[in-house]
Tab-separated table of C-alpha atoms in Angstrom:
chain	number	residue	atom	x	y	z
A	112	MET	CA	0.215	-0.185	0.009
A	113	LYS	CA	1.760	3.560	-0.926
A	114	PRO	CA	1.405	6.160	1.193
A	115	ILE	CA	-0.588	9.734	0.699
A	116	ARG	CA	2.414	12.016	0.633
A	117	LYS	CA	0.354	14.748	-2.463
A	118	ALA	CA	-2.663	16.441	-2.163
A	119	ILE	CA	-5.205	18.588	-4.447
A	120	LEU	CA	-6.072	21.486	-3.302
A	121	PRO	CA	-8.739	23.773	-5.695
A	122	VAL	CA	-8.507	26.716	-5.177
A	123	ALA	CA	-9.271	27.642	-8.193
A	124	GLY	CA	-13.661	28.994	-7.775
A	125	LEU	CA	-14.592	32.632	-8.393
A	126	GLY	CA	-15.841	33.138	-4.908
A	127	THR	CA	-19.569	34.175	-5.327
A	128	ARG	CA	-20.972	33.402	-2.902
A	129	VAL	CA	-19.102	35.221	-0.887
A	130	LEU	CA	-18.857	38.439	-3.438
A	131	PRO	CA	-18.059	41.228	-2.512
A	132	ALA	CA	-15.640	40.045	-0.004
A	133	GLY	CA	-13.902	37.748	-2.098
A	134	LYS	CA	-13.583	40.272	-5.456
A	135	ALA	CA	-10.348	41.613	-4.355
A	136	THR	CA	-8.930	38.879	-2.203
A	137	PRO	CA	-8.957	34.723	-3.827
A	138	LYS	CA	-12.095	33.773	-1.320
A	139	ASN	CA	-9.575	31.265	0.576
A	140	LEU	CA	-7.027	33.756	2.078
A	141	LEU	CA	-10.155	35.250	3.650
A	142	ASN	CA	-9.744	35.828	7.581
A	143	VAL	CA	-11.082	32.849	10.175
A	144	PHE	CA	-10.903	35.389	12.791
A	145	ASP	CA	-6.554	35.976	13.257
A	146	ARG	CA	-5.423	33.762	10.067
A	147	PRO	CA	-6.941	33.138	6.220
A	148	ILE	CA	-9.010	30.437	5.597
A	149	LEU	CA	-5.720	28.406	3.667
A	150	SER	CA	-3.536	28.288	6.704
A	151	TYR	CA	-5.592	25.853	8.461
A	152	VAL	CA	-6.413	24.178	5.659
A	153	VAL	CA	-1.870	23.668	4.763
A	154	ALA	CA	-1.966	23.273	9.150
A	155	GLU	CA	-4.493	19.817	8.343
A	156	ALA	CA	-2.725	19.341	5.153
A	157	ARG	CA	0.514	18.775	7.200
A	158	ALA	CA	-0.880	17.022	10.195
A	159	ALA	CA	-1.678	13.967	8.036
A	160	GLY	CA	1.434	13.942	6.816
A	161	ILE	CA	1.406	15.392	3.241
A	162	GLU	CA	4.204	16.085	1.867
A	163	HIS	CA	3.414	18.383	-1.182
A	164	MET	CA	-0.097	20.363	-1.879
A	165	ILE	CA	-0.721	21.241	-5.696
A	166	PHE	CA	-2.820	24.303	-5.666
A	167	ILE	CA	-5.356	24.612	-8.391
A	168	THR	CA	-5.557	28.149	-9.587
A	169	GLY	CA	-7.371	30.312	-11.328
A	170	ARG	CA	-6.784	33.935	-13.147
A	171	GLY	CA	-5.744	36.837	-10.160
A	172	GLN	CA	-4.947	33.965	-7.063
A	173	GLY	CA	-0.967	35.024	-7.197
A	174	GLY	CA	-2.118	36.777	-3.467
A	175	ILE	CA	-2.233	32.395	-2.691
A	176	GLU	CA	1.015	31.643	-4.431
A	177	ASP	CA	2.786	34.869	-2.313
A	178	TYR	CA	1.134	33.889	1.009
A	179	PHE	CA	3.372	31.220	1.304
A	180	ASP	CA	6.508	33.188	0.319
A	181	HIS	CA	8.777	35.274	1.757
A	182	ASN	CA	7.972	38.705	2.674
A	183	VAL	CA	11.058	40.323	3.300
A	184	GLU	CA	10.310	43.324	4.047
A	185	LEU	CA	7.761	43.147	6.560
A	186	GLU	CA	9.985	39.936	8.853
A	187	THR	CA	13.115	42.510	8.173
A	188	GLN	CA	10.810	45.259	9.806
A	189	LEU	CA	9.652	42.878	12.931
A	190	GLU	CA	12.431	41.519	13.729
A	191	ALA	CA	13.978	45.031	13.706
A	192	LYS	CA	11.538	45.912	16.463
A	193	LYS	CA	11.590	42.062	18.245
A	194	LYS	CA	8.092	40.890	18.259
A	195	GLY	CA	9.770	37.858	17.775
A	196	ASP	CA	5.672	35.966	18.579
A	197	ILE	CA	4.911	37.806	15.513
A	198	LEU	CA	7.397	36.570	13.294
A	199	ALA	CA	6.945	32.982	14.179
A	200	ASP	CA	3.544	33.229	13.877
A	201	VAL	CA	4.050	34.558	9.965
A	202	ARG	CA	6.767	32.180	9.014
A	203	ALA	CA	4.994	29.352	10.172
A	204	ASP	CA	3.116	29.453	7.104
A	205	LEU	CA	6.034	29.361	4.426
A	206	ALA	CA	6.706	27.030	1.849
A	207	LYS	CA	9.160	24.365	2.311
A	208	PRO	CA	11.288	23.839	-0.011
A	209	GLY	CA	9.427	21.538	-2.803
A	210	GLU	CA	6.751	21.926	-0.606
A	211	MET	CA	4.407	23.416	-2.623
A	212	SER	CA	3.256	23.809	-6.595
A	213	PHE	CA	1.156	25.511	-8.530
A	214	VAL	CA	-1.130	24.893	-11.532
A	215	ARG	CA	-3.157	27.203	-13.187
A	216	GLN	CA	-6.360	26.101	-14.643
A	217	MET	CA	-7.164	28.528	-17.454
A	218	GLN	CA	-10.982	27.315	-18.110
A	219	PRO	CA	-13.149	26.519	-14.870
A	220	LEU	CA	-14.810	22.517	-16.702
A	221	GLY	CA	-15.551	21.676	-12.823
A	222	LEU	CA	-13.582	20.075	-10.207
A	223	GLY	CA	-12.775	16.796	-11.806
A	224	HIS	CA	-10.861	18.861	-14.116
A	225	ALA	CA	-8.982	20.987	-11.706
A	226	VAL	CA	-8.057	17.926	-9.885
A	227	TRP	CA	-7.321	16.630	-14.169
A	228	CYS	CA	-5.085	19.312	-14.487
A	229	ALA	CA	-2.987	17.829	-11.331
A	230	ARG	CA	-2.119	14.403	-13.054
A	231	ASP	CA	1.458	14.814	-14.404
A	232	LEU	CA	2.245	16.177	-10.963
A	233	VAL	CA	0.556	13.144	-8.840
A	234	GLY	CA	1.935	10.353	-11.154
A	235	ASP	CA	0.925	6.447	-10.915
A	236	GLU	CA	-0.396	7.322	-6.627
A	237	PRO	CA	-2.926	7.322	-4.271
A	238	PHE	CA	-2.799	11.176	-3.578
A	239	ALA	CA	-5.929	13.652	-1.353
A	240	VAL	CA	-7.782	16.324	-2.446
A	241	ILE	CA	-9.126	18.652	0.206
A	242	LEU	CA	-11.849	20.970	-0.577
A	243	PRO	CA	-10.257	24.554	0.740
A	244	ASP	CA	-14.253	25.877	1.086
A	245	MET	CA	-15.019	23.201	3.968
A	246	LEU	CA	-12.827	24.022	7.077
A	247	MET	CA	-12.978	21.290	9.618
A	248	ALA	CA	-12.170	21.775	13.633
A	249	ALA	CA	-10.833	18.156	14.696
A	250	GLU	CA	-8.976	16.335	15.994
A	251	PRO	CA	-7.565	14.317	15.694
A	252	ALA	CA	-7.119	16.291	12.050
A	253	ALA	CA	-10.573	15.835	9.356
A	254	LEU	CA	-7.439	14.199	6.923
A	255	ARG	CA	-5.894	12.932	9.878
A	256	GLN	CA	-8.316	10.037	10.085
A	257	ALA	CA	-8.914	9.421	6.172
A	258	VAL	CA	-5.077	8.969	6.248
A	259	ASP	CA	-5.944	6.178	9.027
A	260	ALA	CA	-8.398	4.846	7.948
A	261	TYR	CA	-6.469	4.265	4.255
A	262	GLU	CA	-3.702	2.693	6.070
A	263	THR	CA	-6.485	0.495	7.506
A	264	VAL	CA	-9.233	-0.710	4.664
A	265	GLY	CA	-6.586	0.720	1.701
A	266	GLY	CA	-8.707	1.391	-1.657
A	267	ASN	CA	-11.305	4.297	-1.800
A	268	ILE	CA	-11.858	6.949	0.934
A	269	ILE	CA	-14.843	9.891	1.145
A	270	VAL	CA	-15.346	11.424	4.455
A	271	VAL	CA	-18.622	11.627	5.452
A	272	GLU	CA	-20.622	13.518	7.640
A	273	PRO	CA	-24.636	12.554	8.439
A	274	VAL	CA	-27.136	15.849	7.645
A	275	PRO	CA	-30.852	15.813	9.702
A	276	GLU	CA	-32.851	13.979	6.519
A	277	SER	CA	-34.631	17.283	5.531
A	278	GLU	CA	-31.224	18.385	3.900
A	279	THR	CA	-29.746	15.721	2.198
A	280	HIS	CA	-31.457	16.722	-1.725
A	281	LYS	CA	-28.703	19.826	-1.308
A	282	TYR	CA	-25.697	17.501	-0.693
A	283	GLY	CA	-24.026	14.427	-3.007
A	284	ILE	CA	-25.418	11.243	-0.730
A	285	VAL	CA	-23.630	7.868	-0.346
A	286	ALA	CA	-25.171	4.700	0.001
A	287	VAL	CA	-23.177	2.384	2.300
A	288	GLU	CA	-23.355	-1.226	3.915
A	289	THR	CA	-24.067	-1.198	7.677
A	290	SER	CA	-21.051	-1.450	9.709
A	291	GLU	CA	-19.887	-1.088	13.450
A	292	THR	CA	-17.271	1.265	11.912
A	293	ARG	CA	-16.656	4.902	11.368
A	294	HIS	CA	-15.527	3.320	7.952
A	295	SER	CA	-18.231	1.771	5.934
A	296	ARG	CA	-17.989	0.185	2.220
A	297	MET	CA	-19.529	2.249	0.128
A	298	THR	CA	-22.242	0.661	-2.361
A	299	GLY	CA	-22.577	3.713	-4.225
A	300	MET	CA	-23.225	7.839	-4.761
A	301	VAL	CA	-25.495	10.570	-5.582
A	302	GLU	CA	-25.540	14.194	-6.727
A	303	LYS	CA	-28.548	16.427	-4.747
A	304	PRO	CA	-31.099	12.845	-4.521
A	305	ALA	CA	-34.609	14.686	-4.689
A	306	GLN	CA	-36.477	14.417	-1.506
A	307	GLY	CA	-36.995	10.957	-0.142
A	308	THR	CA	-35.419	8.716	-2.317
A	309	ALA	CA	-31.887	9.739	-0.446
A	310	PRO	CA	-29.964	6.409	0.115
A	311	SER	CA	-28.363	7.416	3.950
A	312	ASN	CA	-28.176	10.943	5.609
A	313	LEU	CA	-24.322	10.608	4.994
A	314	ILE	CA	-23.308	14.361	3.201
A	315	VAL	CA	-19.734	13.731	1.035
A	316	SER	CA	-17.663	16.585	3.381
A	317	GLY	CA	-14.702	17.852	1.326
A	318	ARG	CA	-11.498	15.241	2.179
A	319	TYR	CA	-10.856	12.431	0.161
A	320	ILE	CA	-8.534	10.062	-0.842
A	321	LEU	CA	-7.896	8.186	-4.191
A	322	GLN	CA	-5.918	6.046	-6.706
A	323	PRO	CA	-4.635	7.076	-9.481
A	324	GLU	CA	-6.608	5.285	-12.115
A	325	ILE	CA	-9.474	8.390	-11.284
A	326	PHE	CA	-7.124	10.541	-14.130
A	327	ASP	CA	-7.638	7.808	-16.382
A	328	ILE	CA	-11.298	8.295	-15.907
A	329	LEU	CA	-11.301	11.953	-15.679
A	330	GLY	CA	-9.103	12.225	-18.850
A	331	ALA	CA	-12.410	11.596	-21.326
A	332	HIS	CA	-13.518	15.016	-20.064
A	333	GLU	CA	-16.818	13.343	-20.029
A	334	THR	CA	-19.113	15.905	-18.769
A	335	GLY	CA	-22.479	15.830	-15.989
A	336	ALA	CA	-24.202	18.517	-13.901
A	337	GLY	CA	-23.813	21.714	-15.220
A	338	GLY	CA	-21.681	21.018	-18.561
A	339	GLU	CA	-18.772	20.615	-15.669
A	340	ILE	CA	-16.537	17.483	-15.911
A	341	GLN	CA	-17.552	15.733	-12.377
A	342	LEU	CA	-15.764	13.916	-9.461
A	343	THR	CA	-18.926	13.020	-8.159
A	344	ASP	CA	-19.489	11.143	-11.783
A	345	ALA	CA	-15.423	9.974	-12.217
A	346	MET	CA	-15.786	8.134	-8.618
A	347	VAL	CA	-18.351	6.337	-9.513
A	348	LYS	CA	-17.707	5.111	-12.910
A	349	LEU	CA	-14.752	4.173	-10.189
A	350	MET	CA	-17.277	2.225	-8.388
A	351	ALA	CA	-17.281	-0.467	-10.289
A	352	THR	CA	-13.881	-1.756	-9.693
A	353	GLN	CA	-11.893	-0.451	-6.333
A	354	SER	CA	-13.048	-0.172	-2.703
A	355	PHE	CA	-14.781	2.713	-1.642
A	356	HIS	CA	-15.528	3.761	2.119
A	357	ALA	CA	-16.508	6.368	3.061
A	358	LEU	CA	-15.408	7.776	6.580
A	359	GLU	CA	-18.138	9.396	9.377
A	360	TYR	CA	-14.973	11.794	10.942
A	361	ASP	CA	-15.389	12.768	14.408
A	362	GLY	CA	-15.288	17.083	13.774
A	363	THR	CA	-17.299	19.994	12.827
A	364	THR	CA	-17.395	21.636	9.674
A	365	TYR	CA	-17.455	24.781	7.945
A	366	ASP	CA	-19.112	25.680	4.175
A	367	CYS	CA	-16.576	28.857	4.477
A	368	GLY	CA	-17.604	29.331	0.513
A	369	ASP	CA	-20.390	30.893	1.987
A	370	LYS	CA	-21.477	33.809	3.861
A	371	ILE	CA	-23.194	32.731	7.253
A	372	GLY	CA	-20.044	29.567	7.029
A	373	LEU	CA	-18.138	31.596	7.316
A	374	LEU	CA	-19.610	33.815	9.911
A	375	ARG	CA	-19.918	30.668	12.066
A	376	ALA	CA	-16.697	29.684	11.373
A	377	ASN	CA	-15.092	33.438	12.146
A	378	VAL	CA	-17.143	32.804	15.142
A	379	ALA	CA	-16.259	29.265	16.566
A	380	PHE	CA	-12.427	29.345	16.066
A	381	ALA	CA	-12.219	32.621	17.552
A	382	LEU	CA	-14.134	30.987	20.759
A	383	ARG	CA	-10.951	27.786	20.346
A	384	HIS	CA	-8.512	29.632	20.179
A	385	PRO	CA	-6.243	29.369	22.821
A	386	GLU	CA	-4.716	32.650	23.430
A	387	LEU	CA	-7.777	35.048	22.654
A	388	GLY	CA	-10.761	32.673	23.485
A	389	GLY	CA	-11.905	34.124	25.551
A	390	ALA	CA	-11.626	37.887	24.850
A	391	ALA	CA	-13.635	36.396	22.093
A	392	ARG	CA	-16.272	35.430	23.670
A	393	ALA	CA	-16.514	38.590	26.570
A	394	ALA	CA	-16.574	40.188	22.956
A	395	VAL	CA	-19.853	38.009	21.251
A	396	ALA	CA	-21.358	37.669	24.785
A	397	GLY	CA	-21.474	41.810	24.589
A	398	LEU	CA	-22.426	42.313	20.876
A	399	LEU	CA	-25.507	40.054	21.928
A	400	GLY	CA	-26.348	42.108	25.000
A	401	GLU	CA	-25.752	39.039	27.796
A	402	ASP	CA	-23.473	39.449	30.662
């Protein structure tokens, strides 16, 4: 069983659900409390043992690459002013040599197309896909849980979580065999089923471990919903020849591609901050008029 060393991070989306905030700033560089969304996601990838992160970017997103590079002027000023704690925090996110690659997706042709754009950098080995919009608060990290499941059962792993039955029509839903563990063998997958027809209440949550054979399927460039190349369609085809397991991870997901989801993430991560959590709680209570 080959280890999971590489992760694809599709960040080329326009962020229409958070406009105008994402007009000039890439949506995944929007702040969640004291740092950009991508800072948390990269930390999650590192905690899972990922050695090489492949960002699939679009036009106007050079700021993502800049964020993970040195800002010599800023670092020099912090050093001169002896603000070592802030300097250490700034440098913590810097890319290690060879740790990050950036691939331009020339056209917005769907998530499946974005993943396919990384085929040559991934090569013939299993890999992770991380959707940065979905920020996950978990211990151990969500992707670490997925890697642990992969090391147990192999094949392909889809991270899932339950939602109320009334909400299943809004998401991709997996069908699974009954299991007494957190990972269950998948028997199918359906995108946004009609209300009352979902095979389960488990939604796809934005973390995947996939085998490289999926690139051959994506390479056929078959379009699905919205005229785009859908990763879900490719996974359904791969399921005919390879095992897929759904992992019900232990944690909480915040959809940062949505204005209210981004607000929830800001409050939640502020409250759990090791140093500023108490002050954040007092500030939120004050706004709500609580004593």
